[in-house]
Amino acid sequence: MDFRIATAQDTPQVEALWAYCFEPKEDPFFQYYFSNCYEPENTVVGIQEGQLLSTVHLRQYNINVRGAVLPTSYMVGVATHPAARRGGIGGALLTYSLEELRRRGQGITILMPSKAGFYQQYGWDLYAHQWVQTMPLENLRPLTDKALSFGLLNDIEQWTLLDPVYKAYTKNLCGYAERGEKEWKRLLGSFFAEGVNIAVVKNNTNEIEGYAVYRLGSPEIPVTEFVYTTRRAQRGLLNYFYNHRSQGESIRWNEGLHDTGYRFVPDGKTGHITMPYMMARIVDVETALTTVPVNPEAVMMPITLTIKITDSLCTWNDGVFELTLGESITPKVKRVSDVAKEDIDLTIDVGGLAVLLMGAVSAKDLVFEGKLDGESHWIDYLDMVYPKQNTYINEWW
C-alpha cells in the first residue's frame, strides 16, 4: 500500500471510508465535519490498486504542556477498510504519519483510542483519564446549590462567554488544548449542528462561573464537557440537571481526573469510574525534549545525562541521546553513537518518555512499570526536572 497526503480529488473516497467505519453520511456530525472542518492537506491516505483503503486525519491543535504551547497533530479517524486489515497496514499507516509530522517539526502527537492496547504496541501511552460519574437525577438533590442563576447559549459568537471559564479551569493543568476564536467556533458549531445544549451558571454580578454541554432525548442525560471555576458552580449546574427529572432518569458527566470532589459525595464513589481518554506519543525525541520546559528550580548548574531511548517503530528515535540541562528551561539534546553501556545513565521506552514529559506519571512510577531503568539518584533527579502534573484534555475530534 502506498501512503501520501490526500488531495481534494480523494475527498469522496475519504468520506466513503469514514461513513463505512464511523458515522453514516446522514449523521449531523458527518455533515458538519466534512462541510466545515475536513482538511485534505492534513489527512494521510493509503492507496492500493487505485482504491483508498486507509486514512488518518491529522487535526491541528496547540496543546499546553508544562506551560509551553506546542503545535500538535491530534490523530482522529484512524481507519482501515476490513478488506485490508490484518496485514500490517495499521502500523505502516502510523509510521508514515509520524514521518510526516516529523517533517512538519512536531515533537508530540495525541489521539483518543478506541482500544488503547492497539496503540500501545506502537509507542503510544495514556496521559489523560477522566472521571465518569453516573447518578440518578433524584440522587442529585443533596449536591445542588441554588445560589446561581441559569442561562443557555445558542450562537457560536458567544464563545467569548465560555473562554474565561475554560481558561480559569485549565490554568494549573497540563496537556490541555489551547482554544482561540477559531477553535471555539469550530467546537460550538459542531455542538449546535448535533442539537447539543450548553447551559451556564451565573452569579449575582452576571459573571459566568461554569458551563455544561449536554444532550437530551434518552433516559440518561450525557454531559460531555463540565467546566466550573468554583464548587458552587458545579453544584449549581447539578441543580440545573436536577430540574430535568421529567425529561430523564439519570445523568452521566465527564470531568477532569484532578477533581476529587467525589470524596464529599454521599456514598463516595458509587457510579464513579475512570475513562481512558487521551494517549500521547513522541514524534521526534530531540524536538520533544527541546520544546517541553523543565522545572527551572531543579536545575541549578549545567549537567549532562546520557539517555537510551527504545522505539521499535521510529528508527530516528531509537538510540542514545545526550541531554544537557542548566543553561535554560529547555534542554539541549543531541544524538550520540559509540556509547559504552556503562556510560548510559537512563534507559526509557518511547511511550514512557511521552507520559513523563506530559506529566502523567513520575519517573519512579515508570521504574515500577519497567519502562525506565537507571540508578536511583538519576531517577530522583528526573522527578525534580519533570515533576508530575495534573493532566487534562477534553477534545473529542
mmCIF file of C-alpha atoms in Angstrom:
data_model
loop_
_atom_site.group_PDB
_atom_site.id
_atom_site.type_symbol
_atom_site.label_atom_id
_atom_site.label_comp_id
_atom_site.label_asym_id
_atom_site.label_seq_id
_atom_site.Cartn_x
_atom_site.Cartn_y
_atom_site.Cartn_z
ATOM 1 C CA MET A 1 0.000 0.000 0.000
ATOM 2 C CA ASP A 2 1.229 3.486 -0.872
ATOM 3 C CA PHE A 3 0.728 6.341 1.599
ATOM 4 C CA ARG A 4 0.555 10.067 0.854
ATOM 5 C CA ILE A 5 -1.186 13.288 1.807
ATOM 6 C CA ALA A 6 -4.730 13.461 0.453
ATOM 7 C CA THR A 7 -5.809 15.751 -2.371
ATOM 8 C CA ALA A 8 -9.196 17.351 -2.970
ATOM 9 C CA GLN A 9 -9.889 14.607 -5.546
ATOM 10 C CA ASP A 10 -9.654 11.993 -2.772
ATOM 11 C CA THR A 11 -12.464 13.532 -0.730
ATOM 12 C CA PRO A 12 -15.321 11.290 -1.968
ATOM 13 C CA GLN A 13 -13.316 8.157 -1.096
ATOM 14 C CA VAL A 14 -12.254 9.627 2.276
ATOM 15 C CA GLU A 15 -15.906 10.340 3.053
ATOM 16 C CA ALA A 16 -16.912 6.837 1.982
ATOM 17 C CA LEU A 17 -14.340 5.183 4.279
ATOM 18 C CA TRP A 18 -15.377 7.396 7.209
ATOM 19 C CA ALA A 19 -19.039 6.524 6.612
ATOM 20 C CA TYR A 20 -18.152 2.816 6.409
ATOM 21 C CA CYS A 21 -16.149 2.825 9.665
ATOM 22 C CA PHE A 22 -17.805 5.562 11.751
ATOM 23 C CA GLU A 23 -20.969 7.677 11.210
ATOM 24 C CA PRO A 24 -23.131 7.388 8.076
ATOM 25 C CA LYS A 25 -23.240 10.355 5.712
ATOM 26 C CA GLU A 26 -26.670 11.362 7.023
ATOM 27 C CA ASP A 27 -25.322 11.846 10.548
ATOM 28 C CA PRO A 28 -25.240 15.531 11.620
ATOM 29 C CA PHE A 29 -21.612 15.289 12.748
ATOM 30 C CA PHE A 30 -20.550 13.756 9.430
ATOM 31 C CA GLN A 31 -22.261 16.575 7.568
ATOM 32 C CA TYR A 32 -20.700 19.264 9.791
ATOM 33 C CA TYR A 33 -17.215 17.781 9.766
ATOM 34 C CA PHE A 34 -16.871 17.317 6.020
ATOM 35 C CA SER A 35 -18.579 20.633 5.255
ATOM 36 C CA ASN A 36 -16.649 22.768 7.747
ATOM 37 C CA CYS A 37 -13.605 21.029 9.178
ATOM 38 C CA TYR A 38 -12.152 18.385 6.867
ATOM 39 C CA GLU A 39 -8.702 19.321 5.515
ATOM 40 C CA PRO A 40 -7.173 17.143 2.769
ATOM 41 C CA GLU A 41 -3.758 18.685 3.410
ATOM 42 C CA ASN A 42 -3.906 17.304 6.960
ATOM 43 C CA THR A 43 -5.057 13.805 6.024
ATOM 44 C CA VAL A 44 -2.912 10.768 5.251
ATOM 45 C CA VAL A 45 -4.411 8.178 2.902
ATOM 46 C CA GLY A 46 -3.364 4.671 1.934
ATOM 47 C CA ILE A 47 -3.920 3.645 -1.687
ATOM 48 C CA GLN A 48 -3.848 0.104 -3.030
ATOM 49 C CA GLU A 49 -4.645 -0.766 -6.640
ATOM 50 C CA GLY A 50 -6.354 2.590 -7.064
ATOM 51 C CA GLN A 51 -8.583 2.196 -4.010
ATOM 52 C CA LEU A 52 -8.377 4.371 -0.907
ATOM 53 C CA LEU A 53 -8.416 1.824 1.922
ATOM 54 C CA SER A 54 -6.806 3.579 4.899
ATOM 55 C CA THR A 55 -6.819 7.062 6.439
ATOM 56 C CA VAL A 56 -5.776 9.110 9.429
ATOM 57 C CA HIS A 57 -6.851 12.731 9.879
ATOM 58 C CA LEU A 58 -4.190 14.965 11.446
ATOM 59 C CA ARG A 59 -6.234 17.602 13.264
ATOM 60 C CA GLN A 60 -4.040 20.615 14.037
ATOM 61 C CA TYR A 61 -4.067 21.753 17.667
ATOM 62 C CA ASN A 62 -1.960 23.691 20.111
ATOM 63 C CA ILE A 63 -1.620 21.946 23.455
ATOM 64 C CA ASN A 64 -0.246 23.356 26.673
ATOM 65 C CA VAL A 65 2.459 21.151 28.180
ATOM 66 C CA ARG A 66 4.113 22.404 31.376
ATOM 67 C CA GLY A 67 3.286 25.981 30.354
ATOM 68 C CA ALA A 68 4.627 25.730 26.802
ATOM 69 C CA VAL A 69 2.238 25.926 23.848
ATOM 70 C CA LEU A 70 3.181 23.195 21.378
ATOM 71 C CA PRO A 71 1.839 22.644 17.838
ATOM 72 C CA THR A 72 0.410 19.139 17.815
ATOM 73 C CA SER A 73 -1.470 16.831 15.492
ATOM 74 C CA TYR A 74 -4.466 15.090 17.049
ATOM 75 C CA MET A 75 -4.904 11.868 15.084
ATOM 76 C CA VAL A 76 -8.578 11.071 14.508
ATOM 77 C CA GLY A 77 -10.467 8.880 12.072
ATOM 78 C CA VAL A 78 -7.737 6.220 12.038
ATOM 79 C CA ALA A 79 -9.385 3.694 9.739
ATOM 80 C CA THR A 80 -8.544 0.762 7.507
ATOM 81 C CA HIS A 81 -11.162 -0.969 5.384
ATOM 82 C CA PRO A 82 -11.748 -4.580 6.519
ATOM 83 C CA ALA A 83 -10.541 -5.751 3.103
ATOM 84 C CA ALA A 84 -7.044 -4.525 4.014
ATOM 85 C CA ARG A 85 -6.881 -5.417 7.716
ATOM 86 C CA ARG A 86 -4.579 -7.905 9.447
ATOM 87 C CA GLY A 87 -1.762 -7.242 7.032
ATOM 88 C CA GLY A 88 0.299 -4.712 8.995
ATOM 89 C CA ILE A 89 -1.418 -1.759 7.348
ATOM 90 C CA GLY A 90 -2.183 -0.065 10.681
ATOM 91 C CA GLY A 91 1.462 0.060 11.724
ATOM 92 C CA ALA A 92 2.581 1.227 8.273
ATOM 93 C CA LEU A 93 -0.064 3.987 8.263
ATOM 94 C CA LEU A 94 1.024 5.218 11.687
ATOM 95 C CA THR A 95 4.711 5.108 10.736
ATOM 96 C CA TYR A 96 4.123 7.191 7.606
ATOM 97 C CA SER A 97 2.032 9.663 9.641
ATOM 98 C CA LEU A 98 4.796 10.045 12.245
ATOM 99 C CA GLU A 99 7.324 10.644 9.458
ATOM 100 C CA GLU A 100 5.045 13.350 8.076
ATOM 101 C CA LEU A 101 4.690 15.013 11.482
ATOM 102 C CA ARG A 102 8.453 14.907 11.925
ATOM 103 C CA ARG A 103 8.841 16.714 8.594
ATOM 104 C CA ARG A 104 6.493 19.361 9.993
ATOM 105 C CA GLY A 105 8.679 19.844 13.048
ATOM 106 C CA GLN A 106 6.236 18.489 15.641
ATOM 107 C CA GLY A 107 7.580 16.673 18.703
ATOM 108 C CA ILE A 108 4.473 15.076 20.226
ATOM 109 C CA THR A 109 1.199 13.734 18.813
ATOM 110 C CA ILE A 110 -2.014 12.736 20.593
ATOM 111 C CA LEU A 111 -5.012 10.508 19.901
ATOM 112 C CA MET A 112 -8.146 9.223 21.630
ATOM 113 C CA PRO A 113 -8.095 5.427 21.402
ATOM 114 C CA SER A 114 -10.998 3.117 20.767
ATOM 115 C CA LYS A 115 -8.676 0.353 22.015
ATOM 116 C CA ALA A 116 -5.601 1.617 23.829
ATOM 117 C CA GLY A 117 -3.854 -1.732 23.531
ATOM 118 C CA PHE A 118 -3.678 -1.402 19.742
ATOM 119 C CA TYR A 119 -1.710 1.839 20.001
ATOM 120 C CA GLN A 120 0.431 0.874 22.993
ATOM 121 C CA GLN A 121 2.255 -1.669 20.846
ATOM 122 C CA TYR A 122 3.269 1.225 18.582
ATOM 123 C CA GLY A 123 4.615 3.510 21.329
ATOM 124 C CA TRP A 124 1.551 5.452 22.495
ATOM 125 C CA ASP A 125 0.642 5.600 26.185
ATOM 126 C CA LEU A 126 -2.279 7.127 28.061
ATOM 127 C CA TYR A 127 -1.594 10.540 29.536
ATOM 128 C CA ALA A 128 -5.122 11.691 30.434
ATOM 129 C CA HIS A 129 -8.051 9.888 32.012
ATOM 130 C CA GLN A 130 -11.375 11.413 33.002
ATOM 131 C CA TRP A 131 -13.852 10.706 35.745
ATOM 132 C CA VAL A 132 -17.223 9.478 34.520
ATOM 133 C CA GLN A 133 -19.913 9.912 37.157
ATOM 134 C CA THR A 134 -23.340 8.289 36.694
ATOM 135 C CA MET A 135 -26.140 9.148 39.095
ATOM 136 C CA PRO A 136 -29.955 9.047 39.167
ATOM 137 C CA LEU A 137 -31.343 12.564 38.911
ATOM 138 C CA GLU A 138 -33.216 12.072 42.197
ATOM 139 C CA ASN A 139 -29.885 11.473 43.950
ATOM 140 C CA LEU A 140 -28.539 14.854 42.885
ATOM 141 C CA ARG A 141 -30.598 16.795 45.420
ATOM 142 C CA PRO A 142 -28.004 16.750 48.265
ATOM 143 C CA LEU A 143 -25.368 18.050 45.822
ATOM 144 C CA THR A 144 -27.304 21.002 44.451
ATOM 145 C CA ASP A 145 -26.867 24.708 45.124
ATOM 146 C CA LYS A 146 -29.492 27.370 44.350
ATOM 147 C CA ALA A 147 -27.178 30.355 44.728
ATOM 148 C CA LEU A 148 -26.618 30.784 40.991
ATOM 149 C CA SER A 149 -28.949 31.514 38.083
ATOM 150 C CA PHE A 150 -29.011 29.701 34.744
ATOM 151 C CA GLY A 151 -28.699 30.656 31.113
ATOM 152 C CA LEU A 152 -28.444 28.952 27.715
ATOM 153 C CA LEU A 153 -26.126 29.677 24.802
ATOM 154 C CA ASN A 154 -27.271 29.224 21.208
ATOM 155 C CA ASP A 155 -24.793 31.093 18.993
ATOM 156 C CA ILE A 156 -21.150 30.436 18.147
ATOM 157 C CA GLU A 157 -20.358 34.119 18.711
ATOM 158 C CA GLN A 158 -20.998 33.515 22.409
ATOM 159 C CA TRP A 159 -17.686 31.644 22.655
ATOM 160 C CA THR A 160 -16.296 34.731 24.394
ATOM 161 C CA LEU A 161 -18.555 33.946 27.379
ATOM 162 C CA LEU A 162 -17.114 30.457 27.798
ATOM 163 C CA ASP A 163 -13.474 31.243 27.109
ATOM 164 C CA PRO A 164 -12.653 32.871 30.501
ATOM 165 C CA VAL A 165 -14.215 29.916 32.343
ATOM 166 C CA TYR A 166 -12.210 27.399 30.318
ATOM 167 C CA LYS A 167 -9.006 29.378 30.861
ATOM 168 C CA ALA A 168 -9.581 29.529 34.622
ATOM 169 C CA TYR A 169 -10.383 25.805 34.769
ATOM 170 C CA THR A 170 -7.232 24.769 32.867
ATOM 171 C CA LYS A 171 -4.870 27.348 34.400
ATOM 172 C CA ASN A 172 -2.864 24.888 36.515
ATOM 173 C CA LEU A 173 -3.347 21.801 34.334
ATOM 174 C CA CYS A 174 -1.133 20.120 31.739
ATOM 175 C CA GLY A 175 -1.786 18.586 28.335
ATOM 176 C CA TYR A 176 -4.946 20.548 27.542
ATOM 177 C CA ALA A 177 -5.848 22.136 24.216
ATOM 178 C CA GLU A 178 -5.461 25.872 23.816
ATOM 179 C CA ARG A 179 -8.670 27.365 22.425
ATOM 180 C CA GLY A 180 -8.856 30.572 20.451
ATOM 181 C CA GLU A 181 -11.671 32.026 18.359
ATOM 182 C CA LYS A 182 -11.192 29.501 15.535
ATOM 183 C CA GLU A 183 -11.208 26.503 17.871
ATOM 184 C CA TRP A 184 -14.180 27.724 19.890
ATOM 185 C CA LYS A 185 -16.308 28.467 16.838
ATOM 186 C CA ARG A 186 -15.486 25.075 15.310
ATOM 187 C CA LEU A 187 -16.410 23.362 18.578
ATOM 188 C CA LEU A 188 -19.644 25.278 19.164
ATOM 189 C CA GLY A 189 -20.619 24.860 15.519
ATOM 190 C CA SER A 190 -20.368 21.081 15.865
ATOM 191 C CA PHE A 191 -22.392 21.186 19.101
ATOM 192 C CA PHE A 192 -25.242 23.142 17.583
ATOM 193 C CA ALA A 193 -25.204 21.047 14.391
ATOM 194 C CA GLU A 194 -25.760 17.940 16.518
ATOM 195 C CA GLY A 195 -28.500 19.503 18.654
ATOM 196 C CA VAL A 196 -26.359 19.663 21.777
ATOM 197 C CA ASN A 197 -27.237 22.164 24.537
ATOM 198 C CA ILE A 198 -24.962 24.477 26.520
ATOM 199 C CA ALA A 199 -26.072 25.678 29.960
ATOM 200 C CA VAL A 200 -24.225 28.295 32.028
ATOM 201 C CA VAL A 201 -24.493 29.330 35.676
ATOM 202 C CA LYS A 202 -24.096 32.989 36.628
ATOM 203 C CA ASN A 203 -23.556 34.750 39.947
ATOM 204 C CA ASN A 204 -25.356 37.912 41.115
ATOM 205 C CA THR A 205 -22.959 40.114 39.130
ATOM 206 C CA ASN A 206 -23.869 38.171 35.967
ATOM 207 C CA GLU A 207 -20.407 36.592 35.794
ATOM 208 C CA ILE A 208 -20.381 33.039 34.409
ATOM 209 C CA GLU A 209 -18.804 30.587 36.866
ATOM 210 C CA GLY A 210 -19.402 27.351 34.967
ATOM 211 C CA TYR A 211 -20.948 25.654 31.963
ATOM 212 C CA ALA A 212 -22.110 22.208 30.863
ATOM 213 C CA VAL A 213 -22.530 20.707 27.395
ATOM 214 C CA TYR A 214 -25.281 18.086 27.305
ATOM 215 C CA ARG A 215 -27.825 16.286 25.167
ATOM 216 C CA LEU A 216 -31.475 15.374 25.811
ATOM 217 C CA GLY A 217 -33.546 12.633 24.202
ATOM 218 C CA SER A 218 -32.789 9.490 26.205
ATOM 219 C CA PRO A 219 -33.344 8.382 29.812
ATOM 220 C CA GLU A 220 -29.702 9.127 30.604
ATOM 221 C CA ILE A 221 -28.525 12.704 30.042
ATOM 222 C CA PRO A 222 -24.875 12.721 28.880
ATOM 223 C CA VAL A 223 -22.770 15.760 29.789
ATOM 224 C CA THR A 224 -19.640 15.767 27.641
ATOM 225 C CA GLU A 225 -17.960 18.940 28.925
ATOM 226 C CA PHE A 226 -18.403 20.055 32.527
ATOM 227 C CA VAL A 227 -16.306 23.123 33.406
ATOM 228 C CA TYR A 228 -16.521 25.292 36.523
ATOM 229 C CA THR A 229 -14.379 27.761 38.422
ATOM 230 C CA THR A 230 -15.939 27.139 41.858
ATOM 231 C CA ARG A 231 -17.516 24.196 43.645
ATOM 232 C CA ARG A 232 -20.763 26.129 43.968
ATOM 233 C CA ALA A 233 -20.803 26.476 40.169
ATOM 234 C CA GLN A 234 -20.586 22.709 39.791
ATOM 235 C CA ARG A 235 -23.351 22.269 42.364
ATOM 236 C CA GLY A 236 -25.391 24.951 40.597
ATOM 237 C CA LEU A 237 -25.140 23.013 37.332
ATOM 238 C CA LEU A 238 -26.153 19.828 39.122
ATOM 239 C CA ASN A 239 -29.181 21.741 40.433
ATOM 240 C CA TYR A 240 -29.956 22.658 36.823
ATOM 241 C CA PHE A 241 -29.918 18.991 35.835
ATOM 242 C CA TYR A 242 -31.935 18.010 38.905
ATOM 243 C CA ASN A 243 -34.685 20.195 37.408
ATOM 244 C CA HIS A 244 -34.793 17.799 34.401
ATOM 245 C CA ARG A 245 -36.423 14.927 36.319
ATOM 246 C CA SER A 246 -39.381 14.972 33.930
ATOM 247 C CA GLN A 247 -37.035 14.660 30.917
ATOM 248 C CA GLY A 248 -34.632 11.987 32.089
ATOM 249 C CA GLU A 249 -33.858 9.421 34.749
ATOM 250 C CA SER A 250 -30.123 9.778 35.280
ATOM 251 C CA ILE A 251 -27.120 11.890 34.381
ATOM 252 C CA ARG A 252 -23.640 10.905 33.207
ATOM 253 C CA TRP A 253 -20.959 13.540 33.283
ATOM 254 C CA ASN A 254 -17.263 13.700 32.445
ATOM 255 C CA GLU A 255 -14.803 15.823 34.381
ATOM 256 C CA GLY A 256 -11.080 16.083 34.906
ATOM 257 C CA LEU A 257 -9.282 13.443 36.935
ATOM 258 C CA HIS A 258 -7.795 16.211 39.069
ATOM 259 C CA ASP A 259 -11.224 16.897 40.605
ATOM 260 C CA THR A 260 -11.574 14.961 43.864
ATOM 261 C CA GLY A 261 -14.984 16.301 44.848
ATOM 262 C CA TYR A 262 -16.297 12.722 44.813
ATOM 263 C CA ARG A 263 -14.808 12.371 48.301
ATOM 264 C CA PHE A 264 -17.608 14.561 49.611
ATOM 265 C CA VAL A 265 -20.423 12.994 47.578
ATOM 266 C CA PRO A 266 -22.880 10.809 49.501
ATOM 267 C CA ASP A 267 -21.930 7.129 49.017
ATOM 268 C CA GLY A 268 -18.422 8.103 47.868
ATOM 269 C CA LYS A 269 -17.566 6.527 44.549
ATOM 270 C CA THR A 270 -20.889 4.920 43.687
ATOM 271 C CA GLY A 271 -21.230 5.138 39.915
ATOM 272 C CA HIS A 272 -17.751 6.668 39.716
ATOM 273 C CA ILE A 273 -15.339 5.197 37.168
ATOM 274 C CA THR A 274 -12.359 6.335 35.109
ATOM 275 C CA MET A 275 -12.367 6.656 31.337
ATOM 276 C CA PRO A 276 -9.106 6.239 29.375
ATOM 277 C CA TYR A 277 -9.245 9.419 27.368
ATOM 278 C CA MET A 278 -6.095 10.567 25.552
ATOM 279 C CA MET A 279 -2.804 8.987 24.507
ATOM 280 C CA ALA A 280 0.447 10.706 23.600
ATOM 281 C CA ARG A 281 3.446 9.653 21.558
ATOM 282 C CA ILE A 282 6.845 11.113 20.850
ATOM 283 C CA VAL A 283 7.146 12.069 17.180
ATOM 284 C CA ASP A 284 10.751 13.200 17.443
ATOM 285 C CA VAL A 285 12.831 12.823 20.611
ATOM 286 C CA GLU A 286 15.045 15.843 20.003
ATOM 287 C CA THR A 287 12.112 18.153 19.232
ATOM 288 C CA ALA A 288 10.063 16.908 22.189
ATOM 289 C CA LEU A 289 12.882 17.288 24.702
ATOM 290 C CA THR A 290 13.856 20.751 23.491
ATOM 291 C CA THR A 291 10.324 22.180 23.443
ATOM 292 C CA VAL A 292 8.905 20.815 26.732
ATOM 293 C CA PRO A 293 10.179 23.018 29.594
ATOM 294 C CA VAL A 294 11.871 21.577 32.663
ATOM 295 C CA ASN A 295 11.369 22.720 36.238
ATOM 296 C CA PRO A 296 13.813 25.682 36.479
ATOM 297 C CA GLU A 297 14.062 25.280 40.255
ATOM 298 C CA ALA A 298 15.536 21.797 39.796
ATOM 299 C CA VAL A 299 18.368 22.882 37.512
ATOM 300 C CA MET A 300 20.976 24.804 39.494
ATOM 301 C CA MET A 301 24.028 24.105 37.333
ATOM 302 C CA PRO A 302 24.742 22.569 33.915
ATOM 303 C CA ILE A 303 24.569 18.778 33.912
ATOM 304 C CA THR A 304 24.530 16.201 31.114
ATOM 305 C CA LEU A 305 22.606 12.917 31.122
ATOM 306 C CA THR A 306 23.079 10.092 28.654
ATOM 307 C CA ILE A 307 19.697 8.519 27.881
ATOM 308 C CA LYS A 308 18.970 5.484 25.761
ATOM 309 C CA ILE A 309 15.543 5.638 24.057
ATOM 310 C CA THR A 310 13.952 2.454 22.709
ATOM 311 C CA ASP A 311 11.463 2.900 19.856
ATOM 312 C CA SER A 312 10.558 -0.114 17.721
ATOM 313 C CA LEU A 313 8.568 1.959 15.199
ATOM 314 C CA CYS A 314 10.606 5.100 14.532
ATOM 315 C CA THR A 315 14.267 4.461 13.828
ATOM 316 C CA TRP A 316 15.158 8.145 14.253
ATOM 317 C CA ASN A 317 14.132 7.936 17.932
ATOM 318 C CA ASP A 318 15.791 4.610 18.711
ATOM 319 C CA GLY A 319 19.247 5.306 20.112
ATOM 320 C CA VAL A 320 21.283 7.221 22.665
ATOM 321 C CA PHE A 321 20.913 10.957 23.338
ATOM 322 C CA GLU A 322 22.804 13.450 25.464
ATOM 323 C CA LEU A 323 20.528 15.738 27.447
ATOM 324 C CA THR A 324 22.209 18.888 28.782
ATOM 325 C CA LEU A 325 20.317 20.836 31.443
ATOM 326 C CA GLY A 326 21.007 24.019 33.312
ATOM 327 C CA GLU A 327 21.556 26.585 30.587
ATOM 328 C CA SER A 328 17.829 27.383 30.042
ATOM 329 C CA ILE A 329 14.390 25.982 30.885
ATOM 330 C CA THR A 330 14.626 23.769 27.806
ATOM 331 C CA PRO A 331 17.463 21.247 27.474
ATOM 332 C CA LYS A 332 19.987 20.855 24.705
ATOM 333 C CA VAL A 333 19.757 17.466 23.019
ATOM 334 C CA LYS A 334 21.988 15.657 20.586
ATOM 335 C CA ARG A 335 22.116 12.110 19.314
ATOM 336 C CA VAL A 336 25.363 10.265 20.079
ATOM 337 C CA SER A 337 26.882 6.986 18.937
ATOM 338 C CA ASP A 338 29.515 4.530 20.155
ATOM 339 C CA VAL A 339 28.491 4.959 23.792
ATOM 340 C CA ALA A 340 29.597 2.240 26.171
ATOM 341 C CA LYS A 341 26.802 0.519 28.083
ATOM 342 C CA GLU A 342 28.273 1.578 31.421
ATOM 343 C CA ASP A 343 28.145 5.237 30.333
ATOM 344 C CA ILE A 344 24.362 5.220 29.813
ATOM 345 C CA ASP A 345 22.647 6.881 32.778
ATOM 346 C CA LEU A 346 18.996 6.101 31.951
ATOM 347 C CA THR A 347 17.103 3.772 29.609
ATOM 348 C CA ILE A 348 13.467 4.520 28.803
ATOM 349 C CA ASP A 349 10.978 3.381 26.190
ATOM 350 C CA VAL A 350 9.387 5.952 23.932
ATOM 351 C CA GLY A 351 5.921 5.592 25.484
ATOM 352 C CA GLY A 352 7.327 6.164 28.960
ATOM 353 C CA LEU A 353 9.125 9.286 27.774
ATOM 354 C CA ALA A 354 5.863 10.654 26.347
ATOM 355 C CA VAL A 355 3.875 10.323 29.571
ATOM 356 C CA LEU A 356 6.814 11.610 31.631
ATOM 357 C CA LEU A 357 7.030 14.800 29.555
ATOM 358 C CA MET A 358 3.248 15.191 29.577
ATOM 359 C CA GLY A 359 3.298 14.976 33.375
ATOM 360 C CA ALA A 360 1.017 11.962 33.699
ATOM 361 C CA VAL A 361 3.398 9.816 35.762
ATOM 362 C CA SER A 362 6.573 10.219 37.772
ATOM 363 C CA ALA A 363 9.939 8.714 36.946
ATOM 364 C CA LYS A 364 9.533 6.414 39.958
ATOM 365 C CA ASP A 365 6.192 5.221 38.530
ATOM 366 C CA LEU A 366 7.935 4.373 35.256
ATOM 367 C CA VAL A 367 10.634 2.395 37.075
ATOM 368 C CA PHE A 368 7.928 0.356 38.807
ATOM 369 C CA GLU A 369 6.261 -0.294 35.434
ATOM 370 C CA GLY A 370 9.535 -1.471 33.897
ATOM 371 C CA LYS A 371 9.586 1.400 31.382
ATOM 372 C CA LEU A 372 12.569 3.249 32.878
ATOM 373 C CA ASP A 373 15.856 1.994 34.274
ATOM 374 C CA GLY A 374 18.748 3.807 35.956
ATOM 375 C CA GLU A 375 20.453 4.487 39.250
ATOM 376 C CA SER A 376 18.241 5.901 41.987
ATOM 377 C CA HIS A 377 19.919 9.323 42.102
ATOM 378 C CA TRP A 378 19.191 9.843 38.380
ATOM 379 C CA ILE A 379 15.579 8.744 38.889
ATOM 380 C CA ASP A 380 15.209 11.259 41.735
ATOM 381 C CA TYR A 381 16.767 13.952 39.570
ATOM 382 C CA LEU A 382 14.391 13.185 36.705
ATOM 383 C CA ASP A 383 11.435 13.593 39.067
ATOM 384 C CA MET A 384 12.701 17.035 40.055
ATOM 385 C CA VAL A 385 13.269 18.063 36.443
ATOM 386 C CA TYR A 386 9.908 16.713 35.174
ATOM 387 C CA PRO A 387 7.590 16.715 38.225
ATOM 388 C CA LYS A 388 4.216 15.019 37.949
ATOM 389 C CA GLN A 389 1.322 17.258 36.786
ATOM 390 C CA ASN A 390 -2.474 17.254 36.816
ATOM 391 C CA THR A 391 -3.262 16.317 33.225
ATOM 392 C CA TYR A 392 -6.477 17.138 31.377
ATOM 393 C CA ILE A 393 -7.884 17.454 27.884
ATOM 394 C CA ASN A 394 -11.440 17.341 26.557
ATOM 395 C CA GLU A 395 -11.255 17.459 22.768
ATOM 396 C CA TRP A 396 -13.270 14.723 21.053
ATOM 397 C CA TRP A 397 -12.007 15.147 17.480
#
